Coordinates of C-alpha atoms (C1' of nucleotides) in Angstrom, one line a residue:
Chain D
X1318 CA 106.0 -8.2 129.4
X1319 CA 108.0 -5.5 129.1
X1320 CA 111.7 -6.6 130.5
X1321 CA 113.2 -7.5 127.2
X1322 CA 115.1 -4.6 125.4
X1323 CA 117.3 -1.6 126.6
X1324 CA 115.9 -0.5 129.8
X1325 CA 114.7 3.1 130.4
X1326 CA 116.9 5.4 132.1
X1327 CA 115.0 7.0 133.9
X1328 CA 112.7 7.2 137.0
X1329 CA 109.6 7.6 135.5
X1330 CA 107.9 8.8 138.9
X1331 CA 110.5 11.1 139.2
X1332 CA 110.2 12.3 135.6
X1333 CA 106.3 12.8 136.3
X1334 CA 106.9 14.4 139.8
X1335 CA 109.3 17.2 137.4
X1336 CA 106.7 17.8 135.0
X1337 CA 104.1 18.3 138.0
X1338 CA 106.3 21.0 138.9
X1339 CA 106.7 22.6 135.7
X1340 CA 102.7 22.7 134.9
X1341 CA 102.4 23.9 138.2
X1342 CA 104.6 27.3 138.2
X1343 CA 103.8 27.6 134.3
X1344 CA 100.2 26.5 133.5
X1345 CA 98.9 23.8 131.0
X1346 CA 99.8 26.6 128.0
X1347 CA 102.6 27.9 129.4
X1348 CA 104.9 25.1 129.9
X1349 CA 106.7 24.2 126.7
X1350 CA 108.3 20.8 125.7
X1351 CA 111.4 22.4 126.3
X1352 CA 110.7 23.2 129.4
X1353 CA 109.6 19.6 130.6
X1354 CA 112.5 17.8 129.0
X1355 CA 115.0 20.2 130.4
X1356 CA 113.0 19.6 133.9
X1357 CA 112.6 16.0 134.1
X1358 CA 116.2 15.5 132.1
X1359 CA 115.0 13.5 129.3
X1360 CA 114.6 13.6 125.7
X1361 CA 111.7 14.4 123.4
X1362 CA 111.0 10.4 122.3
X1363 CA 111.1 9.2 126.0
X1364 CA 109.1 11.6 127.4
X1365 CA 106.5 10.5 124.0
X1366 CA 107.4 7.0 124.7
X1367 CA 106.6 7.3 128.7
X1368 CA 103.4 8.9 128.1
X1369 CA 102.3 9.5 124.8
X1370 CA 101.6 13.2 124.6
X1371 CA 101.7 16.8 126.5
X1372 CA 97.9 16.0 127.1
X1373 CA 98.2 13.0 128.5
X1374 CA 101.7 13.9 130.8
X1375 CA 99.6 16.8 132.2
X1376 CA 96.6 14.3 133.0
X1377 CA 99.0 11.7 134.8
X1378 CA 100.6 15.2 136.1
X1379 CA 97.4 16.3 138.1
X1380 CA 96.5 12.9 139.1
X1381 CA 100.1 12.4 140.8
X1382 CA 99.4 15.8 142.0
X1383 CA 96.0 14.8 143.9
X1384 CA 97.5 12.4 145.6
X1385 CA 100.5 13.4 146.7
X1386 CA 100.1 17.2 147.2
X1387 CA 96.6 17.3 147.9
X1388 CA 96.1 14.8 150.1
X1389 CA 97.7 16.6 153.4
X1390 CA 94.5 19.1 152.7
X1391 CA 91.8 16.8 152.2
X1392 CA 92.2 14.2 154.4
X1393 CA 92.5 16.9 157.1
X1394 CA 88.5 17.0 157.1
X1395 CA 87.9 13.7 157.1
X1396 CA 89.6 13.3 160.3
X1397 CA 88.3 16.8 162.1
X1398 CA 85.4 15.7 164.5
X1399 CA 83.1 18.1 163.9
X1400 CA 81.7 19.8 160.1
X1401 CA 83.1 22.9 161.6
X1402 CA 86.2 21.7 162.4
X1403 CA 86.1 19.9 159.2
X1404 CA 86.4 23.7 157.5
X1405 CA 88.5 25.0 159.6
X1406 CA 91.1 22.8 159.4
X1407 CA 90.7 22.6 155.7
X1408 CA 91.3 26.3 155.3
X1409 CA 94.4 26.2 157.8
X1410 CA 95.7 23.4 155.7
X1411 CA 95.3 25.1 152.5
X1412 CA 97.0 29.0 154.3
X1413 CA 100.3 26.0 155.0
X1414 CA 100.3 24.4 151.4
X1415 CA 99.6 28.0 149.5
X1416 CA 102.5 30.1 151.4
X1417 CA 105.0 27.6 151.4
X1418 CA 108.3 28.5 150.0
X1419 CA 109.4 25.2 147.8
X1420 CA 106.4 24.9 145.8
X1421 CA 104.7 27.0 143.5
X1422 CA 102.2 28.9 144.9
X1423 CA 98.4 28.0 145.1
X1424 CA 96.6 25.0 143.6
X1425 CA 97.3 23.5 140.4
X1426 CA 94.2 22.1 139.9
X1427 CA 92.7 25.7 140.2
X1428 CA 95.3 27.5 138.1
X1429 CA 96.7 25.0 135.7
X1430 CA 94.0 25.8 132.8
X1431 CA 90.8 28.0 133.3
X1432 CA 90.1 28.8 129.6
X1433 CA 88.9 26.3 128.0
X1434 CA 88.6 28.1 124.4
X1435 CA 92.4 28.2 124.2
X1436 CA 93.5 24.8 126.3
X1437 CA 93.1 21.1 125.6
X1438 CA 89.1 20.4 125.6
X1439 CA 90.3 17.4 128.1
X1440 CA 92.4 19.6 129.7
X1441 CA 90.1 21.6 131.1
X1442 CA 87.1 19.4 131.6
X1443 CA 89.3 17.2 133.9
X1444 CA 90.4 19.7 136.2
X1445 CA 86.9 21.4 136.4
X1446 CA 85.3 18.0 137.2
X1447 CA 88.1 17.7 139.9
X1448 CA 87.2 21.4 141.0
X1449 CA 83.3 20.4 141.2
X1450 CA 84.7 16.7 143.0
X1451 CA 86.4 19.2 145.6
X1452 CA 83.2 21.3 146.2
X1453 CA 81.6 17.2 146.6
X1454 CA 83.6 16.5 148.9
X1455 CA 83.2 19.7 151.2
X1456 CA 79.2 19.2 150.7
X1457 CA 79.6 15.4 152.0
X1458 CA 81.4 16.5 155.2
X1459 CA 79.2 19.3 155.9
X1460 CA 75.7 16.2 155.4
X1461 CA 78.1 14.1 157.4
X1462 CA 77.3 17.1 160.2
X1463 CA 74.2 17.3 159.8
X1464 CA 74.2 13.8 160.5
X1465 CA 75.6 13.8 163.3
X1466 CA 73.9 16.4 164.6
X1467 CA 76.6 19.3 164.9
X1468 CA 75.0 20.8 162.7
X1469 CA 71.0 21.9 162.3
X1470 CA 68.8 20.0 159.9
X1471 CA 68.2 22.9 157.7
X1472 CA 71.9 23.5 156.9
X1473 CA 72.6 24.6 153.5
X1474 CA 75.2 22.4 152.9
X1475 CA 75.5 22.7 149.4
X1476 CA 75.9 26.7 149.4
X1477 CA 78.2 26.1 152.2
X1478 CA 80.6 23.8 150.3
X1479 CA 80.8 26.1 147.0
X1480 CA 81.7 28.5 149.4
X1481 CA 84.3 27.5 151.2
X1482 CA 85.5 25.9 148.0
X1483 CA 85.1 29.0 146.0
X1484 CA 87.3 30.7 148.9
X1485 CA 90.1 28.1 148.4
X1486 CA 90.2 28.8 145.1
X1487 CA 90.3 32.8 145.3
X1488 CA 93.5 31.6 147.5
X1489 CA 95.2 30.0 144.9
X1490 CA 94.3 33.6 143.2
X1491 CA 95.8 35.5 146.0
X1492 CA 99.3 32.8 146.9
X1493 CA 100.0 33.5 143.3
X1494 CA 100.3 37.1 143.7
X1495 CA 102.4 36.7 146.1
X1496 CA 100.5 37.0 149.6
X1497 CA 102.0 36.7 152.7
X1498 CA 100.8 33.8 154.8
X1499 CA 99.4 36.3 157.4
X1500 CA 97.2 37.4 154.4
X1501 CA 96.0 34.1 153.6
X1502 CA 95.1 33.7 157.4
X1503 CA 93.1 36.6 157.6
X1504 CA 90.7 35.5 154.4
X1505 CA 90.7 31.6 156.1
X1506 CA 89.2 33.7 159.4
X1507 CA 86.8 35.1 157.2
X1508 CA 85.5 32.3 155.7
X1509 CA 85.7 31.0 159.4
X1510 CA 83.7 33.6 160.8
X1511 CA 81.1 32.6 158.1
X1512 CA 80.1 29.3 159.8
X1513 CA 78.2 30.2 163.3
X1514 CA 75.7 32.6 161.0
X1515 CA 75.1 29.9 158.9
X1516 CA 74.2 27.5 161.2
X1517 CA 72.2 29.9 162.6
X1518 CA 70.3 30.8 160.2
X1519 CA 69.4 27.1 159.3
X1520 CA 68.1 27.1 162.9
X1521 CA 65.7 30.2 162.3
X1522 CA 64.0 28.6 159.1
X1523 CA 63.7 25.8 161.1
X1524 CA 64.0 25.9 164.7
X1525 CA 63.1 22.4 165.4
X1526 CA 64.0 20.7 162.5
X1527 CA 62.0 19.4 159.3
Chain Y
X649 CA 98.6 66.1 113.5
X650 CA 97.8 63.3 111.6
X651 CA 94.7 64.2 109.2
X652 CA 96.5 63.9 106.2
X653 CA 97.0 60.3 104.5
X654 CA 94.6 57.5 104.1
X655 CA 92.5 57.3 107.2
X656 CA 91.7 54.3 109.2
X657 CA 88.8 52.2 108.4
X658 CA 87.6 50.7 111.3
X659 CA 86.8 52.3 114.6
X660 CA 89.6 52.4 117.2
X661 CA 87.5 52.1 120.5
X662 CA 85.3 49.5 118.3
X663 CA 87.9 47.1 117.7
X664 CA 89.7 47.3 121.2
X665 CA 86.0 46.2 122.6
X666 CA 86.0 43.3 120.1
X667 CA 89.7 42.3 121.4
X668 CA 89.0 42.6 125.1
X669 CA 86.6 39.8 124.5
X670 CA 88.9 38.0 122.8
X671 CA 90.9 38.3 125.8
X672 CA 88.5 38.0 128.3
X673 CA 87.5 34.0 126.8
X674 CA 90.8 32.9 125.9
X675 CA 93.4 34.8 128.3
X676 CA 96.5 36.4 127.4
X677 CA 98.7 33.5 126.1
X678 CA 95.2 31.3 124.4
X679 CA 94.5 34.5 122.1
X680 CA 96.4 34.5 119.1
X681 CA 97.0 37.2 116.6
X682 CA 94.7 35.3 114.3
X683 CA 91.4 35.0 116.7
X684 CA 92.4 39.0 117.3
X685 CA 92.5 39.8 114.1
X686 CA 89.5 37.9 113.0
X687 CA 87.5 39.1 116.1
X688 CA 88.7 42.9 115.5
X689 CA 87.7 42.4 111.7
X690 CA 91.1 44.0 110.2
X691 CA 94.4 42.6 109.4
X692 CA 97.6 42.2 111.2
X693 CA 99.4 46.0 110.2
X694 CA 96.4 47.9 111.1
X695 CA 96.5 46.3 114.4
X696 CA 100.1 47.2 115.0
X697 CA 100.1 50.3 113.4
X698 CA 97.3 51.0 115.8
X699 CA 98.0 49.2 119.2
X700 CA 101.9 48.7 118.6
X701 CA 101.8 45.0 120.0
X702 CA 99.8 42.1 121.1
X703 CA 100.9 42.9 124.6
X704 CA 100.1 47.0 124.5
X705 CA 96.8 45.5 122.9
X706 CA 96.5 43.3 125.7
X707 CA 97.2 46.2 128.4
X708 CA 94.7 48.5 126.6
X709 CA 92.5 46.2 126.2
X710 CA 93.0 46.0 130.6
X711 CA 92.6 49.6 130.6
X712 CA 88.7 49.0 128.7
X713 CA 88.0 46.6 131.0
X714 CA 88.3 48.4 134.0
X715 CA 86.8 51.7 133.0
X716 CA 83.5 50.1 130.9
X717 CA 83.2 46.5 132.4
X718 CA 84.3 46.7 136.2
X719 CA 82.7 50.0 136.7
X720 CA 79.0 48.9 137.4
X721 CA 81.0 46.5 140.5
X722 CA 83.1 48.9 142.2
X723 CA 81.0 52.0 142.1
X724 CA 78.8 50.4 144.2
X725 CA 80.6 50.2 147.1
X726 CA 80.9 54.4 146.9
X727 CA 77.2 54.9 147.2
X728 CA 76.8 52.1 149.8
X729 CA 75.3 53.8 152.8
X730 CA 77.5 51.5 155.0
X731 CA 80.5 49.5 154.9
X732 CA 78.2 46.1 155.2
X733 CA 75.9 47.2 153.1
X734 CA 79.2 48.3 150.8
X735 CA 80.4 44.8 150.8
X736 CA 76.8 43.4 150.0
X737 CA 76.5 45.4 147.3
X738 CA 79.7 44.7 145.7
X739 CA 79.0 40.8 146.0
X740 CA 75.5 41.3 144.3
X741 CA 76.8 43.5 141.4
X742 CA 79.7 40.7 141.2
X743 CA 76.7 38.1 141.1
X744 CA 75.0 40.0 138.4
X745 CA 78.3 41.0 136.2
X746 CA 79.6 37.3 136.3
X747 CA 76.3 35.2 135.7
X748 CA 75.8 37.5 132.8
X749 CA 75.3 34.9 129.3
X750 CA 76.2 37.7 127.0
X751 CA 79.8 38.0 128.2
X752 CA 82.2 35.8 129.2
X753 CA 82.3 34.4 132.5
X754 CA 84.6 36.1 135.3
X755 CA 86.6 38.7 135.6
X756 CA 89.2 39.5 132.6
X757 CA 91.5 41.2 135.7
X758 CA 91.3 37.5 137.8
X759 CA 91.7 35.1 134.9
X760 CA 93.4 36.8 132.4
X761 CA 96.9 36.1 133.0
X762 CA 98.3 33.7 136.1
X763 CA 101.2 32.4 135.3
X764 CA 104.1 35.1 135.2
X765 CA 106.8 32.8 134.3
X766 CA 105.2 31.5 130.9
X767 CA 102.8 35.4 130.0
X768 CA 105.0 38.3 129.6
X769 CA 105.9 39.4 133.0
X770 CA 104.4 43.3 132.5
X771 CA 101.1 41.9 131.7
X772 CA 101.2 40.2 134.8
X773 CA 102.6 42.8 136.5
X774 CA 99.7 45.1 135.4
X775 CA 97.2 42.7 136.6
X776 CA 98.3 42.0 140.0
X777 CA 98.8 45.3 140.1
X778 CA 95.2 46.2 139.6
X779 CA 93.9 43.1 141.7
X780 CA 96.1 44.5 144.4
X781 CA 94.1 48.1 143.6
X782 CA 90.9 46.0 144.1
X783 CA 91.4 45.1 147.4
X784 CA 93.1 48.6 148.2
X785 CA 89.9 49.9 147.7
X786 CA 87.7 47.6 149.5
X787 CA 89.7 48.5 152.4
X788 CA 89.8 51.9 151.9
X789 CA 85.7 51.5 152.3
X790 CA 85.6 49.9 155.2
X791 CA 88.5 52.1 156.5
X792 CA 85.6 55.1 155.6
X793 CA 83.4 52.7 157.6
X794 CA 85.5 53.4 160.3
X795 CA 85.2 56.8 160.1
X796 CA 82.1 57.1 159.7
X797 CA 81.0 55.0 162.8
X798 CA 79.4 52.5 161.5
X799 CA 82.4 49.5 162.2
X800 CA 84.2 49.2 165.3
X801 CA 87.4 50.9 165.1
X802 CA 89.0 48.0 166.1
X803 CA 87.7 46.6 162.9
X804 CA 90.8 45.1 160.5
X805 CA 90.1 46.4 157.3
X806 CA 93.0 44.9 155.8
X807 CA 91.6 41.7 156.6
X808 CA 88.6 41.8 155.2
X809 CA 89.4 43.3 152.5
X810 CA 91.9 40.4 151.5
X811 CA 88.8 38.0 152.1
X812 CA 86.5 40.2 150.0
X813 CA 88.9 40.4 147.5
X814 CA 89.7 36.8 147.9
X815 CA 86.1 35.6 147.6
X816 CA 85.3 37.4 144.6
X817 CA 88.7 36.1 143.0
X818 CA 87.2 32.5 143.9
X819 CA 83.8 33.6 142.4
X820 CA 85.5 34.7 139.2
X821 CA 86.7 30.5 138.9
X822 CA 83.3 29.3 139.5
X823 CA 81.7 31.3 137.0
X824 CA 84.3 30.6 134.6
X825 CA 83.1 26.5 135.5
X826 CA 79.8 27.5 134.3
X827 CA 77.9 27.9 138.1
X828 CA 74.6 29.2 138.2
X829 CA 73.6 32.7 139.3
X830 CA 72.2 30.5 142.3
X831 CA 75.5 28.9 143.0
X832 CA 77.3 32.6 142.4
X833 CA 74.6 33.9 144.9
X834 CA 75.1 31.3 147.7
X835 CA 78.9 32.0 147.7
X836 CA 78.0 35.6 148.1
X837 CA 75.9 34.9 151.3
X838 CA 78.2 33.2 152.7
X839 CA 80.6 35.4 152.4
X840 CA 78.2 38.0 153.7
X841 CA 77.6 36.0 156.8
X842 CA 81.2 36.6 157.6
X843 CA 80.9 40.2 158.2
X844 CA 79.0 40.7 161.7
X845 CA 81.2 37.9 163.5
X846 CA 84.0 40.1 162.0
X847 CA 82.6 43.0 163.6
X848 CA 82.1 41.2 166.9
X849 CA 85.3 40.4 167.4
X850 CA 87.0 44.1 167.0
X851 CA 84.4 44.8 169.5
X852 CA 85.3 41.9 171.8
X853 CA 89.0 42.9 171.4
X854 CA 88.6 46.7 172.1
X855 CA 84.8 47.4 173.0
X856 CA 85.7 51.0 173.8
X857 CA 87.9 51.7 171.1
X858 CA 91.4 52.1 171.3
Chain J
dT1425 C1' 128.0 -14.6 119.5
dC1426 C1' 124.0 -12.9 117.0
dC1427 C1' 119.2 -11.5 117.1
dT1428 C1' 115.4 -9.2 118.9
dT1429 C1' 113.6 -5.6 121.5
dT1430 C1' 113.3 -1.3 123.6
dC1431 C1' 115.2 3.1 124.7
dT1432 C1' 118.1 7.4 123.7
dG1433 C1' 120.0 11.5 121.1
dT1434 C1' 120.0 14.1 117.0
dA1435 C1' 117.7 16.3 113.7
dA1436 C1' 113.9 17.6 111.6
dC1437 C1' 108.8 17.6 110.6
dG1438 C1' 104.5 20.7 109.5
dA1439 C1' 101.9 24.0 111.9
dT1440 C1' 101.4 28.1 114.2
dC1441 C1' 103.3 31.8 116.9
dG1442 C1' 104.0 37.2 117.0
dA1443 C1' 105.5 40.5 114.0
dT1444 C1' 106.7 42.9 109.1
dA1445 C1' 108.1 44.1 104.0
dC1446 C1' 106.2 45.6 100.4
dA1447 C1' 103.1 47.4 97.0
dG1448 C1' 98.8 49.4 96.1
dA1449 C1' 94.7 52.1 97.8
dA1450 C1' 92.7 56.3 99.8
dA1451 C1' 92.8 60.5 101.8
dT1452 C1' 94.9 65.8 102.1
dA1453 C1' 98.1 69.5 100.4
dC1454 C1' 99.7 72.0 96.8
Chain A
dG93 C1' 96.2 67.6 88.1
dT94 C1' 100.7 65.8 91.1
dA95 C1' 102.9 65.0 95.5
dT96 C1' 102.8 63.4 100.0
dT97 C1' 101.1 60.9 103.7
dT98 C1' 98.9 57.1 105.9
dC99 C1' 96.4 52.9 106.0
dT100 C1' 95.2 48.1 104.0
dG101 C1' 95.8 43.3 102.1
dT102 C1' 98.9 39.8 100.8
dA103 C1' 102.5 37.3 101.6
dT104 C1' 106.1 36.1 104.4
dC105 C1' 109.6 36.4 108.1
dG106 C1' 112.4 33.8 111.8
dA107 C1' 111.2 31.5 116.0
dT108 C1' 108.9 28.3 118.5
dC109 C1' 105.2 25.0 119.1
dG110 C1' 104.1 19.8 119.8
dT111 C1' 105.5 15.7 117.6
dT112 C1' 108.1 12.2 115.2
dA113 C1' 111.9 9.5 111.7
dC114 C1' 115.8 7.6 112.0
dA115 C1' 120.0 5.5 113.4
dG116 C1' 122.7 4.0 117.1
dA117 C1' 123.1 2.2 122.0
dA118 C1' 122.0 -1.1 125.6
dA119 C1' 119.6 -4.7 127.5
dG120 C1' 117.7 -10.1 127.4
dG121 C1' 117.0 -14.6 124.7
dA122 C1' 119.0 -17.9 121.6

DNA sequence: TCCTTTCTGTAACGATCGATACAGAAATAC
DNA sequence: GTATTTCTGTATCGATCGTTACAGAAAGGA
């Protein structure tokens, strides 16, 4: 509908994969308009004109950013055959993404905007209800165990999945400081070491199952 | 020296309280000079004549923080009787201190300022520098653990520490999401669970000591 | 070719940011 | 009392914030 008129001139992917960046190493607050233009090498009007507002670039921002950057985490416990493997290859994914070199470091959907006082209202109730979707989707693999019977009826799975959620996120804490990948390795194998005793103590409530 | 002129009409101490929970809610960049002010109940001058800048303010208000608020957390882990029950402690106390409705959520050192490229880069400085303190000194406990017998000496410290550290980072997230003191509690567990499998395998790498 | 439509660049909008100039108020020193 | 010193309230500073008016440029439709 929309092939009359001068076309744009730029890609807008492109332009939104730019501004991804820029939120990412700067925040929600902390990345100005100047910033984004000079990074996605546009103007003011286009980048209103392509989509409509800071609030809603950083919204497209963090939706191009779930499924593109975190999808080589995620899907990683989908495929692991077992609800332990499932976490362990989840934290091993996240030590790679966190400590690599040509990205910002950590997660931008745990860093971009915690306060809600000062940020966007939107803002910040999109990425919590992605944070919360994350700690879903941990608690689903981990019943998905329990289904299939690597794992004891009694499992917690719900304390489980906040935390080796909550342990992602102090990651995205600890890449941002500047830790070494060796450092974010050793707190994965301690989250990993977690796993056995909680198993095992579902088994002690209830040896046999409910 | 300076008992001569018109003296100050609001407490010092008083006000940098009522501006580290500015901080505290709204981070570093989200509190403005006018929520300050408004919070601190004086104008602009006094608070410059008295704390020199938003960002001295900010690193005083730090300095509060860690000798009134983080205090009941990390003194804890001194009286512990071991390192374990060190590490337990300091999760409960983290438990208690961030589930608390009369403050704000998490920890002011975590969430207060992430991004170094947007915040002034001393008050990021400061923090990391303190969060790298934190973990300093949960290995330094377990180090004493060492010492004292009660780990493996085999044990890495560092490494725990780092996931200690980590956890509690993660922790400080979750509470700022509005979790539940149940939620906070199950992370801590978990966490706990790690620490005899961490034991185990210093002792399965050097059962004799080195 | 001219018209319509859409995008681009400049330039500026009102609002707010952190930070201050200035004059008056309130204390001590003499 | 007057002088001196320091703090307070108003009012404002220049800079930057996110956002937009406006005019010109670049495309298709006639």
């Amino acid at each position: 509908m929309a092939d009359r008129g001068r076309p744009r001139s730029f890609d807008r992917t492109e332009a939104l994969e730019r501004a991804m960046q820029v939120f990412w190493k700067k925040g929600y607050e902390g990345a100005s308009l100047n910033d984004l233009t000079a990074a996605m090498g546009i103007g003011c009007p286009s980048l209103y004109a392509a989509f409509g507002s800071k609030e809603n670039l950083f919204l497209e921002a963090i939706a191009h950013y779930e499924s593109v950057v975190g999808t080589e985490i995620w899907e990683a416990i989908e495929k692991a055959p077992t609800a332990r493997a499932a976490m362990q290859d989840f934290l091993h994914a996240t030590v790679e993404a966190y400590s690599s070199t040509d990205s910002p470091r950590g997660c931008l959907i745990a860093l971009g905007a915690l306060h809600q006082d000062s940020s966007s209202g939107r803002i910040c109730a999109d990425l919590r209800r992605r944070r919360a979707e994350n700690i879903d989707t941990l608690r689903r693999r981990l019943q998905r165990g329990v289904m299939e019977g690597d794992l004891p009826a009694a499992f917690d799975c719900n304390a489980a999945a906040l935390f080796y959620a909550t342990t992602q996120n102090g990651m995205s804490i600890l890449a941002r400081d500047g830790a070494s990948r060796e450092a974010l390795a050793a707190v994965a194998e301690g989250a990993i070491a977690a796993f056995q005793p909680l198993a095992d103590k579902a088994n002690i409530r209830a040896p046999h199952g409910p």
